[in-house]
PDB file of C-alpha atoms in Angstrom:
ATOM      1  CA  MET A 255      -9.962   6.104  13.892  1.00  0.00           C
ATOM      2  CA  LYS A 256      -8.149   8.482  15.952  1.00  0.00           C
ATOM      3  CA  ILE A 257      -8.150  11.514  14.997  1.00  0.00           C
ATOM      4  CA  LYS A 258      -4.238  12.271  15.560  1.00  0.00           C
ATOM      5  CA  ASN A 259      -3.992   9.364  12.697  1.00  0.00           C
ATOM      6  CA  PHE A 260      -6.027  11.122  10.574  1.00  0.00           C
ATOM      7  CA  PHE A 261      -4.769  14.752  10.433  1.00  0.00           C
ATOM      8  CA  GLY A 262      -1.243  12.663  10.691  1.00  0.00           C
ATOM      9  CA  HIS A 263      -1.677  10.723   7.727  1.00  0.00           C
ATOM     10  CA  LEU A 264      -3.074  14.181   5.687  1.00  0.00           C
ATOM     11  CA  LYS A 265       0.329  15.690   6.526  1.00  0.00           C
ATOM     12  CA  THR A 266       2.373  12.945   5.181  1.00  0.00           C
ATOM     13  CA  ILE A 267      -0.008  13.229   1.920  1.00  0.00           C
ATOM     14  CA  ASN A 268       0.644  16.987   1.544  1.00  0.00           C
ATOM     15  CA  LYS A 269       3.699  17.397   2.220  1.00  0.00           C
ATOM     16  CA  HIS A 270       4.790  13.854   0.545  1.00  0.00           C
ATOM     17  CA  ARG A 271       2.952  15.536  -2.906  1.00  0.00           C
ATOM     18  CA  PHE A 272       4.218  19.289  -2.234  1.00  0.00           C
ATOM     19  CA  LEU A 273       7.821  18.108  -2.517  1.00  0.00           C
ATOM     20  CA  VAL A 274       6.917  16.011  -5.598  1.00  0.00           C
ATOM     21  CA  PHE A 275       5.450  19.007  -7.291  1.00  0.00           C
ATOM     22  CA  LYS A 276       8.391  21.300  -6.317  1.00  0.00           C
ATOM     23  CA  LEU A 277       9.853  18.692  -7.963  1.00  0.00           C
ATOM     24  CA  SER A 278       8.396  18.655 -11.138  1.00  0.00           C
ATOM     25  CA  VAL A 279       7.987  22.387 -11.087  1.00  0.00           C
ATOM     26  CA  LYS A 280      11.871  22.085 -11.914  1.00  0.00           C
ATOM     27  CA  ALA A 281      11.469  19.020 -14.161  1.00  0.00           C
ATOM     28  CA  GLY A 282       9.503  21.029 -16.609  1.00  0.00           C
ATOM     29  CA  ILE A 283       6.352  18.772 -15.300  1.00  0.00           C
ATOM     30  CA  PRO A 284       4.491  21.369 -13.231  1.00  0.00           C
ATOM     31  CA  ILE A 285       0.448  20.067 -13.959  1.00  0.00           C
ATOM     32  CA  ILE A 286       1.367  16.815 -13.402  1.00  0.00           C
ATOM     33  CA  GLY A 287       3.401  17.808  -9.879  1.00  0.00           C
ATOM     34  CA  LEU A 288      -0.074  19.350  -9.211  1.00  0.00           C
ATOM     35  CA  LEU A 289      -2.907  16.418 -10.043  1.00  0.00           C
ATOM     36  CA  HIS A 290       0.097  14.177  -8.700  1.00  0.00           C
ATOM     37  CA  ASP A 291      -1.465  11.516  -6.536  1.00  0.00           C
ATOM     38  CA  LEU A 292      -5.093  13.053  -6.249  1.00  0.00           C
ATOM     39  CA  SER A 293      -6.462   9.479  -5.290  1.00  0.00           C
ATOM     40  CA  LYS A 294      -5.057   9.645  -2.136  1.00  0.00           C
ATOM     41  CA  TYR A 295      -7.196  11.762  -1.284  1.00  0.00           C
ATOM     42  CA  SER A 296     -10.044   9.270  -2.336  1.00  0.00           C
ATOM     43  CA  PRO A 297     -12.111   6.981   0.812  1.00  0.00           C
ATOM     44  CA  GLN A 298     -10.848   3.413  -0.240  1.00  0.00           C
ATOM     45  CA  GLU A 299      -7.039   5.430   0.128  1.00  0.00           C
ATOM     46  CA  PHE A 300      -7.420   7.839   3.174  1.00  0.00           C
ATOM     47  CA  LEU A 301      -9.682   5.569   4.936  1.00  0.00           C
ATOM     48  CA  GLU A 302      -6.730   2.697   5.171  1.00  0.00           C
ATOM     49  CA  GLY A 303      -4.289   4.802   5.264  1.00  0.00           C
ATOM     50  CA  VAL A 304      -5.817   6.449   8.950  1.00  0.00           C
ATOM     51  CA  LYS A 305      -6.306   3.233   9.495  1.00  0.00           C
ATOM     52  CA  TYR A 306      -2.256   2.115   9.235  1.00  0.00           C
ATOM     53  CA  TYR A 307      -0.967   5.227   9.492  1.00  0.00           C
ATOM     54  CA  ASN A 308       2.124   5.248  12.392  1.00  0.00           C
ATOM     55  CA  GLY A 309       4.254   8.475  11.524  1.00  0.00           C
ATOM     56  CA  LYS A 310       7.672   6.304  10.190  1.00  0.00           C
ATOM     57  CA  VAL A 311       6.310   4.159   6.887  1.00  0.00           C
ATOM     58  CA  SER A 312       3.840   4.171   4.565  1.00  0.00           C
ATOM     59  CA  PRO A 313       0.492   3.041   5.570  1.00  0.00           C
ATOM     60  CA  ILE A 314       0.254   0.505   2.531  1.00  0.00           C
ATOM     61  CA  LYS A 315       3.499  -1.887   4.189  1.00  0.00           C
ATOM     62  CA  ILE A 316       2.063  -1.250   7.084  1.00  0.00           C
ATOM     63  CA  CYS A 317      -1.062  -2.637   6.038  1.00  0.00           C
ATOM     64  CA  LYS A 318       0.300  -5.255   3.358  1.00  0.00           C
ATOM     65  CA  LYS A 319       2.207  -6.754   5.915  1.00  0.00           C
ATOM     66  CA  GLU A 320      -0.956  -7.069   7.986  1.00  0.00           C
ATOM     67  CA  ASN A 321      -3.310  -8.591   6.040  1.00  0.00           C
ATOM     68  CA  GLY A 322      -0.851  -9.929   3.127  1.00  0.00           C
ATOM     69  CA  TYR A 323      -2.501  -6.915   0.659  1.00  0.00           C
ATOM     70  CA  SER A 324      -3.693  -3.599   0.766  1.00  0.00           C
ATOM     71  CA  LYS A 325      -7.052  -2.452  -0.610  1.00  0.00           C
ATOM     72  CA  ALA A 326      -5.631   1.110  -1.369  1.00  0.00           C
ATOM     73  CA  TRP A 327      -3.110   0.144  -2.804  1.00  0.00           C
ATOM     74  CA  LEU A 328      -4.617  -1.706  -5.503  1.00  0.00           C
ATOM     75  CA  ASN A 329      -7.168   1.183  -5.449  1.00  0.00           C
ATOM     76  CA  HIS A 330      -3.384   3.422  -5.780  1.00  0.00           C
ATOM     77  CA  LYS A 331      -1.710   1.973  -8.969  1.00  0.00           C
ATOM     78  CA  GLY A 332      -4.136   1.048 -11.082  1.00  0.00           C
ATOM     79  CA  ARG A 333      -5.368   4.772 -11.484  1.00  0.00           C
ATOM     80  CA  ASN A 334      -1.684   6.758 -11.082  1.00  0.00           C
ATOM     81  CA  LYS A 335       0.648   6.538 -14.328  1.00  0.00           C
ATOM     82  CA  HIS A 336       3.749   7.391 -12.735  1.00  0.00           C
ATOM     83  CA  HIS A 337       4.020   4.304 -10.872  1.00  0.00           C
ATOM     84  CA  PHE A 338       5.639   1.249 -12.863  1.00  0.00           C
ATOM     85  CA  GLU A 339       3.317  -1.779 -11.458  1.00  0.00           C
ATOM     86  CA  TYR A 340       0.312   0.143 -13.334  1.00  0.00           C
ATOM     87  CA  TRP A 341       2.480  -0.633 -16.218  1.00  0.00           C
ATOM     88  CA  TYR A 342       3.072  -4.510 -15.276  1.00  0.00           C
ATOM     89  CA  ASP A 343       0.837  -7.262 -16.758  1.00  0.00           C
ATOM     90  CA  PHE A 344       1.709 -10.578 -16.566  1.00  0.00           C
ATOM     91  CA  ALA A 345      -0.608 -11.801 -19.664  1.00  0.00           C
ATOM     92  CA  ALA A 346       1.049  -9.181 -22.291  1.00  0.00           C
ATOM     93  CA  PRO A 347       3.881 -10.078 -24.249  1.00  0.00           C
ATOM     94  CA  ASN A 348       5.981  -7.572 -23.316  1.00  0.00           C
ATOM     95  CA  LYS A 349       5.520  -7.847 -19.598  1.00  0.00           C
ATOM     96  CA  THR A 350       7.320  -4.763 -18.532  1.00  0.00           C
ATOM     97  CA  PRO A 351       6.939  -2.183 -20.757  1.00  0.00           C
ATOM     98  CA  ILE A 352       8.711   1.217 -21.625  1.00  0.00           C
ATOM     99  CA  ILE A 353       6.833   3.642 -19.324  1.00  0.00           C
ATOM    100  CA  PRO A 354       6.594   7.251 -21.058  1.00  0.00           C
ATOM    101  CA  TYR A 355       9.445   9.995 -20.099  1.00  0.00           C
ATOM    102  CA  LYS A 356       6.532  12.260 -18.231  1.00  0.00           C
ATOM    103  CA  TYR A 357       5.317   9.272 -16.109  1.00  0.00           C
ATOM    104  CA  THR A 358       8.967   8.399 -15.502  1.00  0.00           C
ATOM    105  CA  VAL A 359       9.632  12.165 -14.598  1.00  0.00           C
ATOM    106  CA  GLU A 360       7.211  11.731 -12.362  1.00  0.00           C
ATOM    107  CA  LEU A 361       8.094   8.555 -10.869  1.00  0.00           C
ATOM    108  CA  ILE A 362      11.342  10.089 -10.235  1.00  0.00           C
ATOM    109  CA  CYS A 363       9.878  12.919  -8.888  1.00  0.00           C
ATOM    110  CA  ASP A 364       7.248  11.113  -5.963  1.00  0.00           C
ATOM    111  CA  ASN A 365      10.409   8.502  -5.511  1.00  0.00           C
ATOM    112  CA  ILE A 366      12.726  11.314  -4.327  1.00  0.00           C
ATOM    113  CA  ALA A 367       9.913  13.308  -2.449  1.00  0.00           C
ATOM    114  CA  ALA A 368       8.483   9.572  -1.220  1.00  0.00           C
ATOM    115  CA  SER A 369      12.375   8.962   0.601  1.00  0.00           C
ATOM    116  CA  LEU A 370      12.665  12.869   1.881  1.00  0.00           C
ATOM    117  CA  THR A 371       9.516  12.285   3.259  1.00  0.00           C
ATOM    118  CA  TYR A 372       9.757   8.845   5.424  1.00  0.00           C
ATOM    119  CA  LEU A 373      13.057   9.313   5.870  1.00  0.00           C
ATOM    120  CA  GLY A 374      13.383  13.246   6.824  1.00  0.00           C
ATOM    121  CA  LYS A 375      17.003  14.095   8.765  1.00  0.00           C
ATOM    122  CA  ASN A 376      18.112  11.009   8.166  1.00  0.00           C
ATOM    123  CA  TRP A 377      17.847  11.212   4.029  1.00  0.00           C
ATOM    124  CA  THR A 378      20.792  12.181   2.351  1.00  0.00           C
ATOM    125  CA  ALA A 379      22.326  12.149  -1.477  1.00  0.00           C
ATOM    126  CA  LYS A 380      23.567   8.705  -1.145  1.00  0.00           C
ATOM    127  CA  SER A 381      20.551   7.481   0.638  1.00  0.00           C
ATOM    128  CA  GLN A 382      18.231   7.963  -2.720  1.00  0.00           C
ATOM    129  CA  LEU A 383      19.733   5.412  -4.460  1.00  0.00           C
ATOM    130  CA  ASP A 384      19.840   2.850  -2.058  1.00  0.00           C
ATOM    131  CA  TYR A 385      16.052   3.420  -1.005  1.00  0.00           C
ATOM    132  CA  PHE A 386      15.174   2.797  -4.488  1.00  0.00           C
ATOM    133  CA  LEU A 387      17.780  -0.243  -4.387  1.00  0.00           C
ATOM    134  CA  ASN A 388      16.077  -2.290  -1.501  1.00  0.00           C
ATOM    135  CA  ARG A 389      12.889  -2.631  -2.842  1.00  0.00           C
ATOM    136  CA  ASN A 390      11.824  -5.986  -3.171  1.00  0.00           C
ATOM    137  CA  ASP A 391       9.578  -5.481  -6.923  1.00  0.00           C
ATOM    138  CA  LEU A 392      12.776  -3.976  -9.039  1.00  0.00           C
ATOM    139  CA  LYS A 393      12.097  -7.001 -10.608  1.00  0.00           C
ATOM    140  CA  TYR A 394       8.602  -5.999 -11.863  1.00  0.00           C
ATOM    141  CA  ILE A 395       9.933  -3.156 -14.048  1.00  0.00           C
ATOM    142  CA  ASN A 396      11.205  -2.348 -17.578  1.00  0.00           C
ATOM    143  CA  SER A 397      14.968  -2.859 -18.010  1.00  0.00           C
ATOM    144  CA  ASP A 398      15.796  -0.057 -19.042  1.00  0.00           C
ATOM    145  CA  ILE A 399      13.907   2.436 -16.839  1.00  0.00           C
ATOM    146  CA  LYS A 400      15.693   1.000 -14.304  1.00  0.00           C
ATOM    147  CA  LYS A 401      18.304   1.615 -15.731  1.00  0.00           C
ATOM    148  CA  VAL A 402      17.201   5.424 -16.114  1.00  0.00           C
ATOM    149  CA  LEU A 403      15.844   5.799 -12.420  1.00  0.00           C
ATOM    150  CA  ILE A 404      19.334   4.516 -11.754  1.00  0.00           C
ATOM    151  CA  ASP A 405      21.493   7.069 -13.340  1.00  0.00           C
ATOM    152  CA  VAL A 406      19.219   9.634 -11.628  1.00  0.00           C
ATOM    153  CA  TYR A 407      19.714   8.717  -8.375  1.00  0.00           C
ATOM    154  CA  LYS A 408      23.938   8.198  -8.592  1.00  0.00           C
ATOM    155  CA  GLN A 409      23.693  11.815  -9.888  1.00  0.00           C
ATOM    156  CA  VAL A 410      22.070  12.784  -7.297  1.00  0.00           C
ATOM    157  CA  GLU A 411      24.138  11.041  -4.926  1.00  0.00           C
ATOM    158  CA  LYS A 412      27.047  13.108  -7.406  1.00  0.00           C
ATOM    159  CA  VAL A 413      25.968  16.611  -7.248  1.00  0.00           C
ATOM    160  CA  GLY A 414      22.251  16.818  -5.583  1.00  0.00           C
ATOM    161  CA  ILE A 415      18.931  17.608  -5.712  1.00  0.00           C
ATOM    162  CA  ASN A 416      18.978  20.460  -7.705  1.00  0.00           C
ATOM    163  CA  LYS A 417      21.354  20.009 -10.080  1.00  0.00           C
ATOM    164  CA  ALA A 418      20.229  16.018 -11.549  1.00  0.00           C
ATOM    165  CA  ILE A 419      16.890  17.404 -11.365  1.00  0.00           C
ATOM    166  CA  ASN A 420      15.736  19.461 -14.381  1.00  0.00           C
ATOM    167  CA  LYS A 421      14.331  19.001 -17.629  1.00  0.00           C
ATOM    168  CA  LYS A 422      17.189  18.937 -19.728  1.00  0.00           C
ATOM    169  CA  ASN A 423      19.113  16.659 -17.426  1.00  0.00           C
ATOM    170  CA  LEU A 424      16.430  14.374 -16.848  1.00  0.00           C
ATOM    171  CA  LYS A 425      15.612  14.426 -20.862  1.00  0.00           C
ATOM    172  CA  ASN A 426      19.276  12.951 -21.708  1.00  0.00           C
ATOM    173  CA  ALA A 427      18.863  10.610 -19.477  1.00  0.00           C
ATOM    174  CA  TYR A 428      15.846   8.875 -20.411  1.00  0.00           C
ATOM    175  CA  TYR A 429      17.413   9.425 -23.881  1.00  0.00           C
ATOM    176  CA  LYS A 430      19.849   7.271 -22.416  1.00  0.00           C
ATOM    177  CA  TYR A 431      18.426   4.253 -22.782  1.00  0.00           C
ATOM    178  CA  ILE A 432      15.390   4.608 -24.249  1.00  0.00           C
ATOM    179  CA  LYS A 433      15.762   4.523 -27.474  1.00  0.00           C
ATOM    180  CA  SER A 434      11.945   5.990 -29.213  1.00  0.00           C
TER     181      SER A 434
END
C-alpha cells in the first residue's frame, strides 16, 4: 500500500463525511450526519479503499471493475441504511420498500456530498441530477423514493443547495410522493 493512497483516501472520506454533516445539519438530521459512513474507517472498507484509491472516482467502482465485486461495498451497504441497496430484498414480495424519511434525507445529503467530492470544481447544480440519473442501479430503488430524489435534485438545479436542502422542503418533497 502506498502512503499517498492511505492519506488521499482518508482525506476523501473525511471531506465527504464533513460535507454530509453540513448538509445534514441544514436538513435537520445533525446526529445522523455526524455518524454518517463511520463504517468507511473499518478495516474491511478502508484497506480496500486505499488499495484502489486514485482520487478521481470511488475506489469501490475501480474494485468492482477489476474484480466483479467489492467486499468494501458489500460491507458498506449492509451497515448503512441510507443506501437503497440496504433495503432491497430479492426474496421479499415488495423488493424495493419505502425507505424511511430520515434515511432518505441522509441519502440525499450523501448523494450531493459524493458528487461534490468526486466532481470537485466541475460540479454544478445541474450536474447533481445527472450524477444521480447516470447510475446503472436505479432499477433497485423504490419508484416513489426515486421521485423524491429527482424532485429534490431538480430543486437543487433550480434554486441551489442552500434553498433546496432544509427540513421543511425535504419533508414536503418526501410526503408529496410517500403516503404515510
